[in-house]
Structures are given as C-alpha cells and as structure tokens.
PDB file of C-alpha atoms and ligand atoms in Angstrom:
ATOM      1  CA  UNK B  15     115.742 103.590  76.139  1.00  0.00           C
ATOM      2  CA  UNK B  16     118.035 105.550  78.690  1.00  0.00           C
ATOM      3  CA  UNK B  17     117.047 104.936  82.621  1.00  0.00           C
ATOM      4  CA  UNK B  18     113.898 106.883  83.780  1.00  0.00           C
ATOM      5  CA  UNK B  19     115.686 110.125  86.048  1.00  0.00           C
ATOM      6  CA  UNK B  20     112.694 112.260  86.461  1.00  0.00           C
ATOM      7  CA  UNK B  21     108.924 112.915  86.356  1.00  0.00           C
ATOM      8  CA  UNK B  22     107.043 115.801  84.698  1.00  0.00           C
ATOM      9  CA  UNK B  23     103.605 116.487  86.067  1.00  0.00           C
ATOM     10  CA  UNK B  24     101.020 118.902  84.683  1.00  0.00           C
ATOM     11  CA  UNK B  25      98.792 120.587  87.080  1.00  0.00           C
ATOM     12  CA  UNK B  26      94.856 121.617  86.506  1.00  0.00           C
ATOM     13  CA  UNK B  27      93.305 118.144  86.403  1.00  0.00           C
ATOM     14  CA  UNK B  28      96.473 116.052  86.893  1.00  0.00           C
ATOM     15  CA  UNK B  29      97.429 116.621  90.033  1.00  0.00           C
ATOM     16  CA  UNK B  30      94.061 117.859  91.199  1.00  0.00           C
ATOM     17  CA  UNK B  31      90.536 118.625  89.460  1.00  0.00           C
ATOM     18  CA  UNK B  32      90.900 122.218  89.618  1.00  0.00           C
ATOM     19  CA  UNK B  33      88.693 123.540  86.741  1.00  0.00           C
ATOM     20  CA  UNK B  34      85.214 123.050  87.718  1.00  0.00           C
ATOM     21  CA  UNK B  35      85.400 123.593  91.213  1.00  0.00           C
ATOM     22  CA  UNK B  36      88.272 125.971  91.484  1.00  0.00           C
ATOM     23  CA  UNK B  37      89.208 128.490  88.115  1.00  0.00           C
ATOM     24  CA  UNK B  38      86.172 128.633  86.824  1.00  0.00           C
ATOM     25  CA  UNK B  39      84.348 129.846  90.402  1.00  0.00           C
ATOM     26  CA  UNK B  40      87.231 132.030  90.326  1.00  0.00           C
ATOM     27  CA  UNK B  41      86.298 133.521  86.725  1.00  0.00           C
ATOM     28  CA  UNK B  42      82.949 134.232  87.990  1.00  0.00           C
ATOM     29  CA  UNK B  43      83.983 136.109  91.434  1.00  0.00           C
ATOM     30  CA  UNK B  44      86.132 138.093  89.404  1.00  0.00           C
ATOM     31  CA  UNK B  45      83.764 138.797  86.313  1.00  0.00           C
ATOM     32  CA  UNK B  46      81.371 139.687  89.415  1.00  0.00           C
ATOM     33  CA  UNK B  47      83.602 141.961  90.953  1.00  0.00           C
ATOM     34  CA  UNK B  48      84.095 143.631  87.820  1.00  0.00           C
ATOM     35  CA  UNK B  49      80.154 144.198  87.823  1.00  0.00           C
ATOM     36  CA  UNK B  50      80.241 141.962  84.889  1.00  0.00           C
ATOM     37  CA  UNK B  51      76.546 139.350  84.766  1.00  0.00           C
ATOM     38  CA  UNK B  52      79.110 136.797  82.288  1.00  0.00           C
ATOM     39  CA  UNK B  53      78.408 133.153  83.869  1.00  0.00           C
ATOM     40  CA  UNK B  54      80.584 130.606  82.994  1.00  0.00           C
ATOM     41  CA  UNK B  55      78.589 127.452  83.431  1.00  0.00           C
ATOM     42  CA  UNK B  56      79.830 124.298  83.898  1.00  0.00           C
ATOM     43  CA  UNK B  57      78.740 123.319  79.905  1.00  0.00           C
ATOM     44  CA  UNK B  58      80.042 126.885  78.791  1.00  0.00           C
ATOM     45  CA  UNK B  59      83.216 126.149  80.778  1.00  0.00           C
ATOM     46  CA  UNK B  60      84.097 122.646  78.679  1.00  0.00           C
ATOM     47  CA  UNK B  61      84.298 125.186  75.422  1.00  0.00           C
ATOM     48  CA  UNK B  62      86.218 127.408  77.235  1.00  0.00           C
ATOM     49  CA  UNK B  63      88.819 124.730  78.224  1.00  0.00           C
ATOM     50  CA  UNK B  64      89.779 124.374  74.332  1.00  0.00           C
ATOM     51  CA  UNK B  65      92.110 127.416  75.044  1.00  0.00           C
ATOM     52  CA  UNK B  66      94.738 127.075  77.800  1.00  0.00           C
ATOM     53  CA  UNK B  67      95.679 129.970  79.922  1.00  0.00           C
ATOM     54  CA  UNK B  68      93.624 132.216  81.487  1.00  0.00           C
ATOM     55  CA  UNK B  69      94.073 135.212  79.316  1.00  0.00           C
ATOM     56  CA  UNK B  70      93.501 133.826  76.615  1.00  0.00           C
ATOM     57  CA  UNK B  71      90.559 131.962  77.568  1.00  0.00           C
ATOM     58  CA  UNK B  72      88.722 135.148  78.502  1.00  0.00           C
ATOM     59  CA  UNK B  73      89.652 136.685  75.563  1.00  0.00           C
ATOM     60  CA  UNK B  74      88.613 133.856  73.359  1.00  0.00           C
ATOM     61  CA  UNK B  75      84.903 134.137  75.411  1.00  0.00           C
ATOM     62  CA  UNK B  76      84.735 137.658  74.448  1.00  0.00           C
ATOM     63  CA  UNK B  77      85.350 137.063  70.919  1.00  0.00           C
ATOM     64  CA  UNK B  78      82.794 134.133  70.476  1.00  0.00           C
ATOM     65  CA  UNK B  79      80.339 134.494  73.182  1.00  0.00           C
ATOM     66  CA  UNK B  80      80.074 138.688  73.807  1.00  0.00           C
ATOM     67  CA  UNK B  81      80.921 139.798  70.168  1.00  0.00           C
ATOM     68  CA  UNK B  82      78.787 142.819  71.267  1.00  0.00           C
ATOM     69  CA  UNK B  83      80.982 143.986  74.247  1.00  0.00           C
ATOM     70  CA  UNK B  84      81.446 147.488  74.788  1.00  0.00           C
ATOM     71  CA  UNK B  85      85.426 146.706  74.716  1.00  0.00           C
ATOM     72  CA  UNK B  86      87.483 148.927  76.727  1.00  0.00           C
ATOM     73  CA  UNK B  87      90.458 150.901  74.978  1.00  0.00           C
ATOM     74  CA  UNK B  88      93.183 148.500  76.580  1.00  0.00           C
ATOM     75  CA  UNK B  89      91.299 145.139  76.281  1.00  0.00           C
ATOM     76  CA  UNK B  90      94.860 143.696  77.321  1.00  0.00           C
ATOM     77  CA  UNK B  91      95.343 145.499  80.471  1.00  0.00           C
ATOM     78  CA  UNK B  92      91.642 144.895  81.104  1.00  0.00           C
ATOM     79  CA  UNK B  93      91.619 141.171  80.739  1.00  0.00           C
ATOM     80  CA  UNK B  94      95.471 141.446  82.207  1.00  0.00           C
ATOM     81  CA  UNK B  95      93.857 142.772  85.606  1.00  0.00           C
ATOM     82  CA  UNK B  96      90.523 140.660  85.485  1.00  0.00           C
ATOM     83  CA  UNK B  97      92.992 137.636  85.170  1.00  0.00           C
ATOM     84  CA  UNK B  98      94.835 138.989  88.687  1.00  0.00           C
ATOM     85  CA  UNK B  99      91.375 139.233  90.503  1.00  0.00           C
ATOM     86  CA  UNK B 100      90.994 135.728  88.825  1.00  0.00           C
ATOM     87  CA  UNK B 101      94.195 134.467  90.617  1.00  0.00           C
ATOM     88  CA  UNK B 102      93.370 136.105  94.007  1.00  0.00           C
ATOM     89  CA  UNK B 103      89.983 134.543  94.129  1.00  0.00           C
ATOM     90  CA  UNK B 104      91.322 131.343  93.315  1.00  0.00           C
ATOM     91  CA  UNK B 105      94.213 131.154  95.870  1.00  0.00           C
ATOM     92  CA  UNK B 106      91.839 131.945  98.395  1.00  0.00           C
ATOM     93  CA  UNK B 107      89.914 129.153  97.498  1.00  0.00           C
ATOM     94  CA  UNK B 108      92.582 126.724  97.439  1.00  0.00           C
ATOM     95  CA  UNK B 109      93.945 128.396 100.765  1.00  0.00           C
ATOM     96  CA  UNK B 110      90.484 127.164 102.320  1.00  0.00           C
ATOM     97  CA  UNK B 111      90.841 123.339 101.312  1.00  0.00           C
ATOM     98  CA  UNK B 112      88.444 123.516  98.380  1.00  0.00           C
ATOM     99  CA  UNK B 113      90.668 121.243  96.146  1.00  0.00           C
ATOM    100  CA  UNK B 114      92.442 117.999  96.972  1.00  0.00           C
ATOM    101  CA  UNK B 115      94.833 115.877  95.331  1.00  0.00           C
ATOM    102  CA  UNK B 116      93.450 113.318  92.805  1.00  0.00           C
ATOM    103  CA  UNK B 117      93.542 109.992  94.051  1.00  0.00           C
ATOM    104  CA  UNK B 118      96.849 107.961  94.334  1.00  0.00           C
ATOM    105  CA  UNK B 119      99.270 111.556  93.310  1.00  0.00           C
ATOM    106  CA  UNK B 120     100.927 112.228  96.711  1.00  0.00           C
ATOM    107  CA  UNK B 121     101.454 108.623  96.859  1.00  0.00           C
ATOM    108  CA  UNK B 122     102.988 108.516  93.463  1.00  0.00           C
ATOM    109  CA  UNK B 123     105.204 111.935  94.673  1.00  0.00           C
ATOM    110  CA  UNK B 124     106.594 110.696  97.825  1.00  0.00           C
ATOM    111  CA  UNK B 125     107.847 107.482  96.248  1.00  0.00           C
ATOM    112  CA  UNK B 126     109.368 109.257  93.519  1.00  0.00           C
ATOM    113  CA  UNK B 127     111.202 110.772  95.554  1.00  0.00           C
ATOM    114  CA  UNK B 128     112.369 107.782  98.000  1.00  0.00           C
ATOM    115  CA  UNK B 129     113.658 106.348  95.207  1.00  0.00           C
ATOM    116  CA  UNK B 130     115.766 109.335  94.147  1.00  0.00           C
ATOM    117  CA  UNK B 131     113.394 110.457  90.909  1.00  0.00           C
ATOM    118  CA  UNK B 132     113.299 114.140  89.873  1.00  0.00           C
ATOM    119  CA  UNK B 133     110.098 116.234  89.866  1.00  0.00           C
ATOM    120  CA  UNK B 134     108.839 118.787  87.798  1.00  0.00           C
ATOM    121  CA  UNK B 135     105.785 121.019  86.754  1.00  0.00           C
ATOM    122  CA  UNK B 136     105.233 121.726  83.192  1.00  0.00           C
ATOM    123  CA  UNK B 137     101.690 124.021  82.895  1.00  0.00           C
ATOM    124  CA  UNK B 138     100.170 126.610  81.733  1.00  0.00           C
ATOM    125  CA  UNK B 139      98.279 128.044  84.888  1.00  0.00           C
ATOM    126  CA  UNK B 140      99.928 131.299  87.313  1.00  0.00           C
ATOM    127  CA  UNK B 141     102.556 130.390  89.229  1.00  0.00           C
ATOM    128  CA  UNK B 142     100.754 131.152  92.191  1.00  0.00           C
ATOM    129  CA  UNK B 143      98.441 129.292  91.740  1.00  0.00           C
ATOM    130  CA  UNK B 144     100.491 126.435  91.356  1.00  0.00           C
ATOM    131  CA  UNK B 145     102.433 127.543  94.990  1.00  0.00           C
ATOM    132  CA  UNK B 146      99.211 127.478  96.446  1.00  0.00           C
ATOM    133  CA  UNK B 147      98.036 124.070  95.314  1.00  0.00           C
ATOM    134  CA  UNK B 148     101.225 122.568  96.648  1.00  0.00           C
ATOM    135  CA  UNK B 149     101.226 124.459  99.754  1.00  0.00           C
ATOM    136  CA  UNK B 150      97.405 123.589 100.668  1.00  0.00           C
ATOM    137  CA  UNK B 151      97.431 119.941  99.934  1.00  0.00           C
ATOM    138  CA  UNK B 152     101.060 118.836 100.797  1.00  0.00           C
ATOM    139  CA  UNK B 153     102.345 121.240 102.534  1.00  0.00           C
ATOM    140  CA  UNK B 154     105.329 124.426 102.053  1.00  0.00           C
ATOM    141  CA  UNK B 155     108.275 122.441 102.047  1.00  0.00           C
ATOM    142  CA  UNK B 156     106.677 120.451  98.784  1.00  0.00           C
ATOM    143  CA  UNK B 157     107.683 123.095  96.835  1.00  0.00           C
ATOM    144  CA  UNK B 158     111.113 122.049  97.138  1.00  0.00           C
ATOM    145  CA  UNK B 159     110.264 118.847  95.821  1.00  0.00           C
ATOM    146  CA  UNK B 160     110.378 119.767  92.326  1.00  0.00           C
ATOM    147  CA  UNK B 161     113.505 121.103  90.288  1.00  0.00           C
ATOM    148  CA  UNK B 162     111.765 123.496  87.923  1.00  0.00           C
ATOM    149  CA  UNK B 163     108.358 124.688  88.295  1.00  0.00           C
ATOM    150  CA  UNK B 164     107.502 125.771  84.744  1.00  0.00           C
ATOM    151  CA  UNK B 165     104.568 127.687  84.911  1.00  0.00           C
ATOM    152  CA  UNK B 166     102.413 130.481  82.844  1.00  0.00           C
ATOM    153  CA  UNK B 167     103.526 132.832  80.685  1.00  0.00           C
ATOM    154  CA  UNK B 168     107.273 132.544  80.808  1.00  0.00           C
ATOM    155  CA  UNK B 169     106.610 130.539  77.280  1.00  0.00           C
ATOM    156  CA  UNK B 170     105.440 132.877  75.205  1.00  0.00           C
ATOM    157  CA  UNK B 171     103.171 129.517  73.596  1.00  0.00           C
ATOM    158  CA  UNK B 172     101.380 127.750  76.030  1.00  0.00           C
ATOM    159  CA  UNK B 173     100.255 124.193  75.507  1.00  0.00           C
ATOM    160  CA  UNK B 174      99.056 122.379  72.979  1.00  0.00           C
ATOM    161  CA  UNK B 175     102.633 124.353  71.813  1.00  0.00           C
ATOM    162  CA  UNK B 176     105.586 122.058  73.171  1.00  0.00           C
ATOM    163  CA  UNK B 177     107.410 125.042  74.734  1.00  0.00           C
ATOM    164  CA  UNK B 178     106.723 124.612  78.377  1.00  0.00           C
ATOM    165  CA  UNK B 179     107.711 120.835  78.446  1.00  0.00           C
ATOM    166  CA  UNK B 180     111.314 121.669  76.529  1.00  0.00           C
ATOM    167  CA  UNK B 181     111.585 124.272  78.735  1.00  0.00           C
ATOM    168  CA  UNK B 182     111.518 121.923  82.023  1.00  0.00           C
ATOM    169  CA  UNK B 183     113.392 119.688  79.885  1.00  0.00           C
ATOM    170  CA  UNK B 184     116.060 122.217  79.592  1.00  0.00           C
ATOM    171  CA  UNK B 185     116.249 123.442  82.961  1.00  0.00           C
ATOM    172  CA  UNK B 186     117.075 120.434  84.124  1.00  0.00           C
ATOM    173  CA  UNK B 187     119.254 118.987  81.514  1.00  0.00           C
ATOM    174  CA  UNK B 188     117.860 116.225  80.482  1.00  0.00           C
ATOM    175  CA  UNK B 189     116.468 114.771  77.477  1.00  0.00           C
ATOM    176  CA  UNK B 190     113.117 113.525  76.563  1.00  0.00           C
ATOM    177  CA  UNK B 191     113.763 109.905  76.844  1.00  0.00           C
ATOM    178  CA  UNK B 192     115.175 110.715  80.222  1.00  0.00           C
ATOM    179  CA  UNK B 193     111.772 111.871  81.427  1.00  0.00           C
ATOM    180  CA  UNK B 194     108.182 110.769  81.729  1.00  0.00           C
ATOM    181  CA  UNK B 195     105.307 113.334  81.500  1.00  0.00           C
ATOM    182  CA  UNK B 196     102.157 113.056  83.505  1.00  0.00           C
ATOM    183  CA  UNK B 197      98.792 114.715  81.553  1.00  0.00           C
ATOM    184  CA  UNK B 198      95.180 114.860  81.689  1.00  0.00           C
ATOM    185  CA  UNK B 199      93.945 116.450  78.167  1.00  0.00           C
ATOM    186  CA  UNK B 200      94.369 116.695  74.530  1.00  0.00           C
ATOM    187  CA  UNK B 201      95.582 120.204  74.663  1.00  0.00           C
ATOM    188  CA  UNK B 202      98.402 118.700  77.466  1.00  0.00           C
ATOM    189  CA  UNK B 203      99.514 115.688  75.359  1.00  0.00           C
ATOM    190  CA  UNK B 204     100.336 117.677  72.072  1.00  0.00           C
ATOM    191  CA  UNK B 205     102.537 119.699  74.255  1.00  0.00           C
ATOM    192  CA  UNK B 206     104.375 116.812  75.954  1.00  0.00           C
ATOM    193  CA  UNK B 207     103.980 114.870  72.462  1.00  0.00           C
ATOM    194  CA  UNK B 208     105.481 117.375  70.745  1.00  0.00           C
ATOM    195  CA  UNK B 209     108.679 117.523  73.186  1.00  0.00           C
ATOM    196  CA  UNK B 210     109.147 113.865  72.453  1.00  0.00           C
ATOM    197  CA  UNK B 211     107.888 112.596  75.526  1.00  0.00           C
ATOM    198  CA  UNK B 212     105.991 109.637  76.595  1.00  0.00           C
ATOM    199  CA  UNK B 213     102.803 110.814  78.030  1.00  0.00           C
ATOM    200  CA  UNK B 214     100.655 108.664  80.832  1.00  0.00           C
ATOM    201  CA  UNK B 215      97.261 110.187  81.074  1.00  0.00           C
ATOM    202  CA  UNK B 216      94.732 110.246  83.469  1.00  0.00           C
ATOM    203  CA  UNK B 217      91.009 111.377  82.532  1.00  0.00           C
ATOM    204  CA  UNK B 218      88.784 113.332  84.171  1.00  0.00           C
ATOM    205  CA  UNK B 219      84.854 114.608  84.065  1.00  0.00           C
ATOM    206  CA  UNK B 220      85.600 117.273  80.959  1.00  0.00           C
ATOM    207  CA  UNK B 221      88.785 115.079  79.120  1.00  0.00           C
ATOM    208  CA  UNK B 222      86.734 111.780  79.370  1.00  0.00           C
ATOM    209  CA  UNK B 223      86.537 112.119  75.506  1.00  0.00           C
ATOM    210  CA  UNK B 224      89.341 113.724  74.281  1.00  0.00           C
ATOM    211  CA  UNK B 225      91.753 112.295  71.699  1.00  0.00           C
ATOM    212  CA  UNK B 226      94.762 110.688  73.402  1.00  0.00           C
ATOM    213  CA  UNK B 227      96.099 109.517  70.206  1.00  0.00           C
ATOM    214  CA  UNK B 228     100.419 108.740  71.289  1.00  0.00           C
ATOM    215  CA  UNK B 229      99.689 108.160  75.099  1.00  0.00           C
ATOM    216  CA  UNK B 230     101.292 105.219  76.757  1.00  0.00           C
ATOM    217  CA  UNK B 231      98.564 104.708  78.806  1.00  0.00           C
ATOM    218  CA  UNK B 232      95.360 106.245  79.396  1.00  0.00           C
ATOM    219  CA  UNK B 233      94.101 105.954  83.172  1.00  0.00           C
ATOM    220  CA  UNK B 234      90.888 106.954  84.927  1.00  0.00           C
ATOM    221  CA  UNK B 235      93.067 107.727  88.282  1.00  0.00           C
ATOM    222  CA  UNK B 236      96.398 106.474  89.543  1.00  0.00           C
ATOM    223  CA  UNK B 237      94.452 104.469  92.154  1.00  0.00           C
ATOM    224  CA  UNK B 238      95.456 103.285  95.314  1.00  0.00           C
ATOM    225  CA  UNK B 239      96.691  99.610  96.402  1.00  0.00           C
ATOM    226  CA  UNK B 240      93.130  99.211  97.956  1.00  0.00           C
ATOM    227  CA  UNK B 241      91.646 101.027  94.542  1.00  0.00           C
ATOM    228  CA  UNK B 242      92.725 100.253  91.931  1.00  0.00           C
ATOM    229  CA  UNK B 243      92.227 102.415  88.399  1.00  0.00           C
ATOM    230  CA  UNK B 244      90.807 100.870  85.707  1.00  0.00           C
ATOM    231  CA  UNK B 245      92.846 101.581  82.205  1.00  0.00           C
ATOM    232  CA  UNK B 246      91.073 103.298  79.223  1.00  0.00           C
ATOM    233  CA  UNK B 247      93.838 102.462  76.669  1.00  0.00           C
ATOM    234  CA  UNK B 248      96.951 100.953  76.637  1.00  0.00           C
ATOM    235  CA  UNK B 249      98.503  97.703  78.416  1.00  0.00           C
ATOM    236  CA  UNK B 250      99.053  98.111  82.184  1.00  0.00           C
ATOM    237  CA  UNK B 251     101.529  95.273  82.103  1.00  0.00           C
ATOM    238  CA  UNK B 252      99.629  93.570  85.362  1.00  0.00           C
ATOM    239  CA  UNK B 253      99.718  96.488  87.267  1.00  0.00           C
ATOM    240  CA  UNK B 254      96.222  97.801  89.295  1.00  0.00           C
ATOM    241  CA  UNK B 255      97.726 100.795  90.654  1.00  0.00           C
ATOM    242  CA  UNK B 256     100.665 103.627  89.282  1.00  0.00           C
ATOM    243  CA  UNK B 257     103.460 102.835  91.383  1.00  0.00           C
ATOM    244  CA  UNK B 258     107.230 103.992  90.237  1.00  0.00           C
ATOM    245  CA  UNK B 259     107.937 100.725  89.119  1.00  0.00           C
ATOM    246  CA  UNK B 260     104.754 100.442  86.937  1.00  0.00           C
ATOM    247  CA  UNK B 261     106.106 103.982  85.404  1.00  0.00           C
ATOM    248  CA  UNK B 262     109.608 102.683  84.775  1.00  0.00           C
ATOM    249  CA  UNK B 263     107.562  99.697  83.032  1.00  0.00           C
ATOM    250  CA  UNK B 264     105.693 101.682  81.320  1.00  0.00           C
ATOM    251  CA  UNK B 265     108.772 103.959  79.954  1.00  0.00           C
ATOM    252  CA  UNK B 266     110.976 101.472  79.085  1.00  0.00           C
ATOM    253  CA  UNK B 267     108.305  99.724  77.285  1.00  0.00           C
TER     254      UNK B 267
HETATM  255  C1  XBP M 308      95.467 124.664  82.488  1.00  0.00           C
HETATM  256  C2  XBP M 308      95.014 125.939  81.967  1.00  0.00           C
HETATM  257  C3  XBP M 308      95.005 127.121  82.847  1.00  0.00           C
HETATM  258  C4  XBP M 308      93.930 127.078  83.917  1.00  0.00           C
HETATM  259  C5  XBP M 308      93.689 128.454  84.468  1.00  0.00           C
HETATM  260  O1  XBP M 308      95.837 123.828  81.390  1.00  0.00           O
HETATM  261  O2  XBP M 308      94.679 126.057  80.808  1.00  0.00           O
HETATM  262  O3  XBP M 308      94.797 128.250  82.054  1.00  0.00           O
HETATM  263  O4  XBP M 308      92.731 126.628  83.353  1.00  0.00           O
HETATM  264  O5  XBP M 308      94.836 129.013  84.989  1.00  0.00           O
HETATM  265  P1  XBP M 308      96.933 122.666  81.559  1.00  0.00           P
HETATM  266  P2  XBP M 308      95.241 130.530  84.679  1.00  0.00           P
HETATM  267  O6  XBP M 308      96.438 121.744  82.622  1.00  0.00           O
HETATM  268  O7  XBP M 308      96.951 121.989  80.216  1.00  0.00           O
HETATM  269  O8  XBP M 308      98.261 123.304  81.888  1.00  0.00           O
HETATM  270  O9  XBP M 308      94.002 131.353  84.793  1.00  0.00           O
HETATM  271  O10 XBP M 308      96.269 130.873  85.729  1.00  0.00           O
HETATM  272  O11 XBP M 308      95.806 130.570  83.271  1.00  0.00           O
HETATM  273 MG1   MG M 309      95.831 119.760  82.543  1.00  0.00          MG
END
C-alpha cells in the first residue's frame, strides 16, 4: 500500500448532521413559500434520503408520494427553482449557527493538516451549501483547506455512482490507494467503494442501519481523547479516538 497523502471527506452527516435539522427544514420553507402544504417529516424524510441530491429527491417525492400533482409544464425548471429557494433557506440557517461539526471532525482537520495531509470534499449537496458549512463552523479561510471541493451537479451521476470521488481523485492526481475517504451512508460508500477507496464510516440517527458491507471501519463518531467512539464494525487496532495516525493504521492495514 502506497503512503496515505490525502483525505476525502463527504459532507451531509459526515462532517455535520445536516439532514434532519438543516435540508429538510429547508425543503419545507421552500415547499411553503411555494404555497405548497407537502411536509416532509422526519419518518418521510429517511425514504427520501434513498435518493441523493436535492433535485432528484423532490422529484422522486412527487413521483411516489403526490402521483396526483397538478404538474407544471416545466417540472424541471419548477423543481430547478424550488431547489434554489431550498439552498437559500438552508444557508441562512447554517449562517445562524444551526449546525455544528460532529464530534472529533475539526480535530481530525487541523491535524491533517499539521502533518502535511491533503483535504478534499467529495458530495453530492450545492456548493453553497457546502461554503457555508465551512464558513459557519470553522471559519472563511477553511475553505482553503481543501484542494478540490467536489460538489453537486458537476457529475452528471451523483452518489451511490462513483463519479464524484474519481473526480476529486483526478483533480488532484492521485490514486485511490493514495487516499482515504470519510462517509456516513450506504448511498456514500458505493460511491467511494466503487472508486476503489477505503471507506471509514461514521453512523448517524438515519444510517444507524444501513449496509456498510467493504468499510474499514464503522464508527459511531470520531470521538474525542476525553470521548472516545465506540466501533460498530471493524478492528480499531487499540485506538479510542480517530487521530491521523489511527487513519494511516487503518489504511495501511
Ligand atoms: C447528501 C445529499 C444532498 C443533501 C441535500 O448526500 O444527498 O442531496 O441531502 O443537498 P451525501 P442538495 O452526503 O451522500 O453527499 O439539496 O443541495 O442536493
Ligand atoms: Mg453523507
């Protein structure tokens, strides 16, 4: 196995848990706005999640939960500018505070970086949204931090389809046994899976169950020094918290 040079980090529930508290609000303000009465629960919501990308998720509501929607002519331009009023309302929420960092990432960020690691973003949400997130938790300059920011639709296939992971791969030159990927769900680990890369996962309220079949290590958080994670699957080779040496470990393992 070739030496570890950089880290590849999905967003929505990896580096934060934005989809219950954050995107899905922001579905309903919009669908609101829209004088639309379409509530997406918290239970509806876990469905919903099957489908990465907003766009598509909407449309995949419409065609299984409102087959009897009075469709407008240009359902694409229709969802296209629901999707923006989406994106507004949820970069206003994260420009208030409403999401932090999981537990144990900006840790896990800043010592990549000490000890010379690249970063990058492989996921499937707007790349403003992904700005704002960084720029609300750790700050402007953090978007510097990572080399490519890979982001939405400039794949046309977005996860579980392994586009957006070779992309970043790619971009920076590298190859997949160069890189680690970070992930939090089944649709997120076929994508990184399917680039060839070894995947450490962390769970969260709506992946808790998913299928992680291929990760290296399934996590409940990265945990801190003074709390630690507790591991799902996998061997955590003595380790109680993800540090940069526990992720070397864990690649070269
Ligand atoms: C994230 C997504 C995104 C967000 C919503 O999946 O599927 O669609 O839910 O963001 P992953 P947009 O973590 O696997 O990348 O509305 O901007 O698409
Ligand atoms: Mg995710």
């Amino acid at each position: 196995m070739p030496e570890l040079k950089a880290l590849i980090f999905d967003v929505d529930g990896t580096l934060a848990d934005t989809e219950r508290d954050g995107h899905r609000i922001a579905f309903n303000l919009a669908f609101a706005d829209a004088g639309l009465d379409w509530d997406w629960t918290v239970e509806i919501y876990e469905d919903l999640l099957t489908v990465t990308g907003g766009k598509e998720r909407m449309q995949y509501f419409l065609d299984k939960y409102k087959p009897q929607f009075n469709q407008p002519e240009n359902l694409k331009s229709y969802i296209a500018d629901m999707h923006k009023a989406k994106t507004a309302h949820y970069t206003d929420l994260l420009s208030r505070g409403a999401i932090p960092l999981r537990p144990g990432v900006e840790r896990l960020l800043n010592e990549a970086r000490e000890k010379g690691l690249r970063l990058a973003i492989a996921t499937t949400t707007t790349p403003e949204n992904v700005s704002a997130l960084l720029e609300h938790t750790l700050g402007k300059e953090s978007m510097d931090w990572f080399e490519v920011i890979a982001a939405g639709d400039i794949v046309p296939a977005k996860k579980p389809a392994a586009d957006i992971y070779n992309f970043a791969l790619e971009k920076m030159a590298l190859t997949a046994d160069e890189c680690i990927a970070f992930e939090d769900s089944r649709n997120g680990i076929l994508s990184s899976l399917g680039a060839n890369l070894k995947t450490i996962i962390t769970i969260n309220d709506y992946t808790k169950d998913h299928d992680f079949t291929g990760a290296t290590i399934v996590l409940d958080q990265y945990g801190e020094p003074d709390s630690p994670f507790s591991v799902i699957a996998g061997d955590a080779q003595g380790f109680n918290y993800l540090n940069i040496e526990m992720v070397k470990a864990l690649h070269a393992g």
